[in-house]
């Protein structure tokens, strides 16, 4: 298994990216292709010392930053690390791509170079969220598609269910449609139109509407929303988690007794912090592309890249892509859609 790693993407590139990739290559027995400015990549490899034989370097002379307009930057920078990594996958020289770089550039490049699975109109950006139940929930879409149609949400639900079953090993993962209430008559035009379509999908363990407040409690395995709602949920979750941890830290410093209590609870607090740490999850897929593509958090350090490559290995090793193709191919006729839904836009 070979994974093309964008060595120049992310706030801590290339050092932390390369370190995490090298450690993953050594521990997981996979090959990684570090894509980026060759002098910088080679300098980091030299700094790390002994490098496992499965680590390779693919030069790329340009970098797309998060401050650039994605589509324009992708067209202008043909030799960017993101574009080169995607072309390695497209041309069969790598099995998957992992990047902590610009999300917009990853989506644009993915649609152009890898293209969508036949039957998928729009790929979705996924985010695993920790829950009180102890197992994460898969939330999508979290920003790739601000304006969506009912058939898009149906396709995302099917793909996310396959991912939860094959990579997370969930048995018949439950799928909920994010809404402001659980009654059928609640919601906007999009959710009300999507609800009956999801109920018609054979084999999908669709449980109906799920309210946003119940998602962090682990009410479902997969929470489906349009990109606007999903992105708001994700950023609200991140903000609330940061605020709560900040308040806990301040409270534990409020006096001698509180400080002593903090010392006694240090282990439990550390476990709690790990459950909401994106570095433990590592990476999330861009579901709907013809080949595996994964996005790590922009602030990823070595541990997050290491965890991300573990997820990529499980995705590829469990033949998840093959199952995605199969389930999407069955979706159109089973749900009563016309041929315009089965074919790409």
Short mmCIF file of C-alpha atoms in Angstrom, two decimals, residues 32-293:
data_model
loop_
_atom_site.label_atom_id
_atom_site.label_comp_id
_atom_site.label_asym_id
_atom_site.label_seq_id
_atom_site.Cartn_x
_atom_site.Cartn_y
_atom_site.Cartn_z
CA UNK A 32 4.58 6.78 1.92
CA UNK A 33 5.44 9.17 -0.87
CA UNK A 34 6.34 12.56 0.57
CA UNK A 35 5.27 15.19 -1.95
CA UNK A 36 6.83 18.63 -1.71
CA UNK A 37 9.86 20.85 -2.16
CA UNK A 38 12.67 18.31 -2.40
CA UNK A 39 15.38 20.31 -0.54
CA UNK A 40 13.06 20.92 2.41
CA UNK A 41 11.82 17.32 2.49
CA UNK A 42 15.32 15.85 2.27
CA UNK A 43 16.53 18.19 5.03
CA UNK A 44 13.79 16.93 7.36
CA UNK A 45 14.55 13.31 6.52
CA UNK A 46 18.20 13.91 7.28
CA UNK A 47 17.25 15.49 10.61
CA UNK A 48 15.15 12.46 11.55
CA UNK A 49 18.05 10.08 10.93
CA UNK A 50 17.32 6.45 10.08
CA UNK A 51 14.48 6.30 7.54
CA UNK A 52 12.56 3.08 6.78
CA UNK A 53 12.84 1.78 3.19
CA UNK A 54 9.17 2.48 2.45
CA UNK A 55 9.63 6.27 2.45
CA UNK A 56 9.98 7.98 -0.95
CA UNK A 57 10.14 11.59 -2.14
CA UNK A 58 8.22 13.10 -5.05
CA UNK A 59 9.28 16.67 -5.92
CA UNK A 60 6.65 19.42 -6.18
CA UNK A 61 7.80 22.99 -6.65
CA UNK A 62 4.68 24.88 -5.51
CA UNK A 63 2.40 25.11 -2.48
CA UNK A 64 -1.25 26.20 -2.26
CA UNK A 65 -1.82 28.15 0.94
CA UNK A 66 -5.08 28.37 2.87
CA UNK A 67 -5.26 32.09 2.04
CA UNK A 68 -5.53 31.54 -1.73
CA UNK A 69 -8.76 31.13 -3.67
CA UNK A 70 -8.79 27.33 -4.19
CA UNK A 71 -9.96 27.03 -7.79
CA UNK A 72 -7.73 29.81 -9.08
CA UNK A 73 -4.70 28.54 -7.14
CA UNK A 74 -5.20 25.00 -8.43
CA UNK A 75 -5.38 26.19 -12.04
CA UNK A 76 -2.34 28.43 -11.65
CA UNK A 77 -0.12 26.10 -9.64
CA UNK A 78 0.05 22.94 -11.72
CA UNK A 79 3.05 21.65 -9.74
CA UNK A 80 1.60 22.21 -6.28
CA UNK A 81 2.09 19.47 -3.70
CA UNK A 82 -1.68 18.85 -3.61
CA UNK A 83 -1.97 18.50 -7.39
CA UNK A 84 1.08 16.25 -7.66
CA UNK A 85 -0.18 14.00 -4.84
CA UNK A 86 -3.57 13.63 -6.52
CA UNK A 87 -1.97 12.83 -9.87
CA UNK A 88 0.06 10.04 -8.25
CA UNK A 89 -3.23 8.46 -7.13
CA UNK A 90 -4.96 9.09 -10.45
CA UNK A 91 -2.08 7.48 -12.36
CA UNK A 92 -1.99 4.41 -10.12
CA UNK A 93 1.34 5.23 -8.45
CA UNK A 94 -0.32 5.61 -5.03
CA UNK A 95 -3.42 4.11 -3.44
CA UNK A 96 -4.57 7.17 -1.49
CA UNK A 97 -3.71 10.77 -0.68
CA UNK A 98 -3.47 12.47 2.73
CA UNK A 99 -3.12 16.21 3.26
CA UNK A 100 -3.47 18.76 6.04
CA UNK A 101 -3.47 21.56 3.48
CA UNK A 102 -6.17 23.80 2.03
CA UNK A 103 -9.56 22.10 2.24
CA UNK A 104 -10.88 24.04 -0.72
CA UNK A 105 -7.89 23.11 -2.88
CA UNK A 106 -8.26 19.45 -1.92
CA UNK A 107 -11.90 19.48 -2.99
CA UNK A 108 -11.24 21.28 -6.27
CA UNK A 109 -8.28 19.07 -7.15
CA UNK A 110 -10.19 15.95 -6.15
CA UNK A 111 -13.14 16.75 -8.39
CA UNK A 112 -10.91 17.57 -11.36
CA UNK A 113 -8.18 14.94 -11.07
CA UNK A 114 -9.89 11.99 -9.37
CA UNK A 115 -13.50 12.76 -10.33
CA UNK A 116 -16.56 11.54 -8.50
CA UNK A 117 -17.80 7.97 -8.14
CA UNK A 118 -20.39 7.31 -10.86
CA UNK A 119 -23.71 8.17 -9.25
CA UNK A 120 -22.28 10.73 -6.83
CA UNK A 121 -23.11 14.28 -7.81
CA UNK A 122 -21.12 16.04 -5.10
CA UNK A 123 -18.42 14.66 -2.79
CA UNK A 124 -18.85 15.46 0.89
CA UNK A 125 -16.44 16.56 3.57
CA UNK A 126 -16.64 14.41 6.69
CA UNK A 127 -15.79 15.14 10.32
CA UNK A 128 -15.72 12.54 13.13
CA UNK A 129 -17.03 14.07 16.36
CA UNK A 130 -16.41 12.62 19.84
CA UNK A 131 -19.50 11.76 21.86
CA UNK A 132 -20.47 11.13 25.44
CA UNK A 133 -21.22 7.52 24.46
CA UNK A 134 -17.50 6.99 23.91
CA UNK A 135 -17.61 6.32 20.16
CA UNK A 136 -17.41 9.08 17.56
CA UNK A 137 -20.21 10.08 15.23
CA UNK A 138 -19.61 10.76 11.54
CA UNK A 139 -20.94 14.20 10.60
CA UNK A 140 -21.30 15.22 6.96
CA UNK A 141 -21.30 17.41 5.00
CA UNK A 142 -19.26 19.93 7.01
CA UNK A 143 -18.71 22.60 4.40
CA UNK A 144 -18.01 21.24 0.93
CA UNK A 145 -21.56 21.95 -0.31
CA UNK A 146 -23.34 24.92 1.22
CA UNK A 147 -26.37 24.51 -1.06
CA UNK A 148 -27.57 20.93 -1.44
CA UNK A 149 -30.44 18.91 -2.86
CA UNK A 150 -32.21 15.93 -1.25
CA UNK A 151 -30.48 13.37 -3.49
CA UNK A 152 -27.09 14.69 -2.35
CA UNK A 153 -27.93 13.99 1.27
CA UNK A 154 -29.15 10.51 0.38
CA UNK A 155 -25.88 9.71 -1.39
CA UNK A 156 -23.85 11.01 1.56
CA UNK A 157 -25.89 8.94 4.00
CA UNK A 158 -25.22 5.76 2.05
CA UNK A 159 -21.48 6.45 1.73
CA UNK A 160 -21.09 7.41 5.39
CA UNK A 161 -22.91 4.25 6.45
CA UNK A 162 -20.48 2.16 4.39
CA UNK A 163 -17.53 4.00 5.95
CA UNK A 164 -18.81 3.53 9.50
CA UNK A 165 -19.34 -0.18 8.86
CA UNK A 166 -16.05 -0.97 7.12
CA UNK A 167 -13.59 1.36 8.87
CA UNK A 168 -15.21 1.82 12.28
CA UNK A 169 -16.60 -1.73 12.34
CA UNK A 170 -20.09 -0.59 13.36
CA UNK A 171 -22.76 -3.24 12.82
CA UNK A 172 -25.63 -1.72 10.82
CA UNK A 173 -24.65 1.87 11.70
CA UNK A 174 -27.59 4.11 12.50
CA UNK A 175 -28.12 7.16 10.31
CA UNK A 176 -29.96 10.31 11.37
CA UNK A 177 -30.96 13.40 9.40
CA UNK A 178 -30.12 16.56 11.33
CA UNK A 179 -33.21 18.69 11.95
CA UNK A 180 -34.74 21.14 14.41
CA UNK A 181 -37.15 18.50 15.68
CA UNK A 182 -37.97 14.81 15.38
CA UNK A 183 -41.54 15.12 14.08
CA UNK A 184 -42.04 14.52 10.35
CA UNK A 185 -43.60 17.93 9.80
CA UNK A 186 -40.63 19.80 11.31
CA UNK A 187 -37.76 21.28 9.30
CA UNK A 188 -37.17 23.21 6.10
CA UNK A 189 -37.96 22.20 2.53
CA UNK A 190 -34.67 20.30 2.19
CA UNK A 191 -35.08 18.08 5.26
CA UNK A 192 -38.75 17.41 4.59
CA UNK A 193 -37.99 16.34 1.01
CA UNK A 194 -35.02 14.20 2.07
CA UNK A 195 -36.82 12.29 4.85
CA UNK A 196 -39.01 10.02 2.65
CA UNK A 197 -36.13 9.36 0.25
CA UNK A 198 -33.89 8.09 3.05
CA UNK A 199 -36.69 5.85 4.27
CA UNK A 200 -36.80 4.19 0.84
CA UNK A 201 -33.11 3.19 0.70
CA UNK A 202 -32.86 -0.61 1.15
CA UNK A 203 -30.47 -1.77 3.84
CA UNK A 204 -29.88 1.70 5.28
CA UNK A 205 -30.47 1.78 9.05
CA UNK A 206 -32.17 5.17 8.91
CA UNK A 207 -33.64 6.20 12.26
CA UNK A 208 -35.28 9.48 11.19
CA UNK A 209 -34.58 13.01 12.30
CA UNK A 210 -31.94 13.71 14.95
CA UNK A 211 -31.64 17.00 16.80
CA UNK A 212 -28.19 18.66 16.98
CA UNK A 213 -28.16 18.45 20.78
CA UNK A 214 -28.41 14.65 20.59
CA UNK A 215 -25.49 14.20 18.17
CA UNK A 216 -22.76 14.73 20.85
CA UNK A 217 -24.62 12.25 23.05
CA UNK A 218 -24.06 9.48 20.49
CA UNK A 219 -27.70 9.15 19.41
CA UNK A 220 -26.61 7.96 15.93
CA UNK A 221 -23.50 6.68 14.19
CA UNK A 222 -23.93 8.97 11.19
CA UNK A 223 -25.44 12.48 11.21
CA UNK A 224 -26.32 13.87 7.76
CA UNK A 225 -26.81 17.55 7.00
CA UNK A 226 -26.24 20.02 4.20
CA UNK A 227 -22.84 21.73 4.21
CA UNK A 228 -24.10 24.94 5.80
CA UNK A 229 -25.73 23.24 8.79
CA UNK A 230 -22.91 20.72 9.15
CA UNK A 231 -20.23 23.41 9.16
CA UNK A 232 -22.10 25.46 11.76
CA UNK A 233 -22.46 22.34 13.94
CA UNK A 234 -18.76 21.49 13.62
CA UNK A 235 -17.54 24.99 14.48
CA UNK A 236 -20.00 25.32 17.34
CA UNK A 237 -18.80 21.99 18.72
CA UNK A 238 -15.16 23.08 18.51
CA UNK A 239 -15.93 26.42 20.15
CA UNK A 240 -17.94 24.92 22.99
CA UNK A 241 -15.29 22.28 23.69
CA UNK A 242 -12.55 24.93 23.80
CA UNK A 243 -14.62 27.19 26.05
CA UNK A 244 -15.49 24.38 28.48
CA UNK A 245 -11.88 23.27 28.82
CA UNK A 246 -10.87 26.88 29.38
CA UNK A 247 -13.46 27.30 32.13
CA UNK A 248 -12.36 24.05 33.79
CA UNK A 249 -8.73 25.19 33.80
CA UNK A 250 -9.69 28.56 35.30
CA UNK A 251 -11.85 26.90 37.96
CA UNK A 252 -9.02 24.55 38.96
CA UNK A 253 -6.72 27.52 39.50
CA UNK A 254 -9.21 29.48 41.60
CA UNK A 255 -7.76 28.44 44.95
CA UNK A 256 -5.67 25.90 46.89
CA UNK A 257 -8.51 23.40 47.32
CA UNK A 258 -9.46 23.62 43.65
CA UNK A 259 -5.82 23.15 42.63
CA UNK A 260 -5.58 20.05 44.81
CA UNK A 261 -8.76 18.70 43.23
CA UNK A 262 -7.25 19.34 39.82
CA UNK A 263 -4.19 17.28 40.71
CA UNK A 264 -6.38 14.40 41.89
CA UNK A 265 -8.47 14.56 38.71
CA UNK A 266 -5.53 14.99 36.37
CA UNK A 267 -5.76 11.49 34.91
CA UNK A 268 -9.50 11.73 34.25
CA UNK A 269 -9.12 15.17 32.69
CA UNK A 270 -6.38 13.85 30.41
CA UNK A 271 -8.64 11.03 29.24
CA UNK A 272 -11.41 13.54 28.54
CA UNK A 273 -9.04 15.75 26.55
CA UNK A 274 -7.96 12.79 24.43
CA UNK A 275 -11.57 12.03 23.50
CA UNK A 276 -12.02 15.49 21.94
CA UNK A 277 -8.51 15.68 20.44
CA UNK A 278 -8.52 15.69 16.62
CA UNK A 279 -5.04 14.15 16.69
CA UNK A 280 -6.54 10.88 17.95
CA UNK A 281 -8.79 10.63 14.88
CA UNK A 282 -6.07 11.86 12.53
CA UNK A 283 -7.93 12.26 9.25
CA UNK A 284 -11.35 12.13 7.65
CA UNK A 285 -12.27 11.09 4.10
CA UNK A 286 -13.57 13.18 1.25
CA UNK A 287 -16.40 10.77 0.48
CA UNK A 288 -17.54 10.48 -3.11
CA UNK A 289 -14.26 10.61 -5.05
CA UNK A 290 -13.24 7.63 -7.18
CA UNK A 291 -10.07 7.11 -5.16
CA UNK A 292 -9.34 7.53 -1.43
CA UNK A 293 -8.54 11.09 -0.33
#
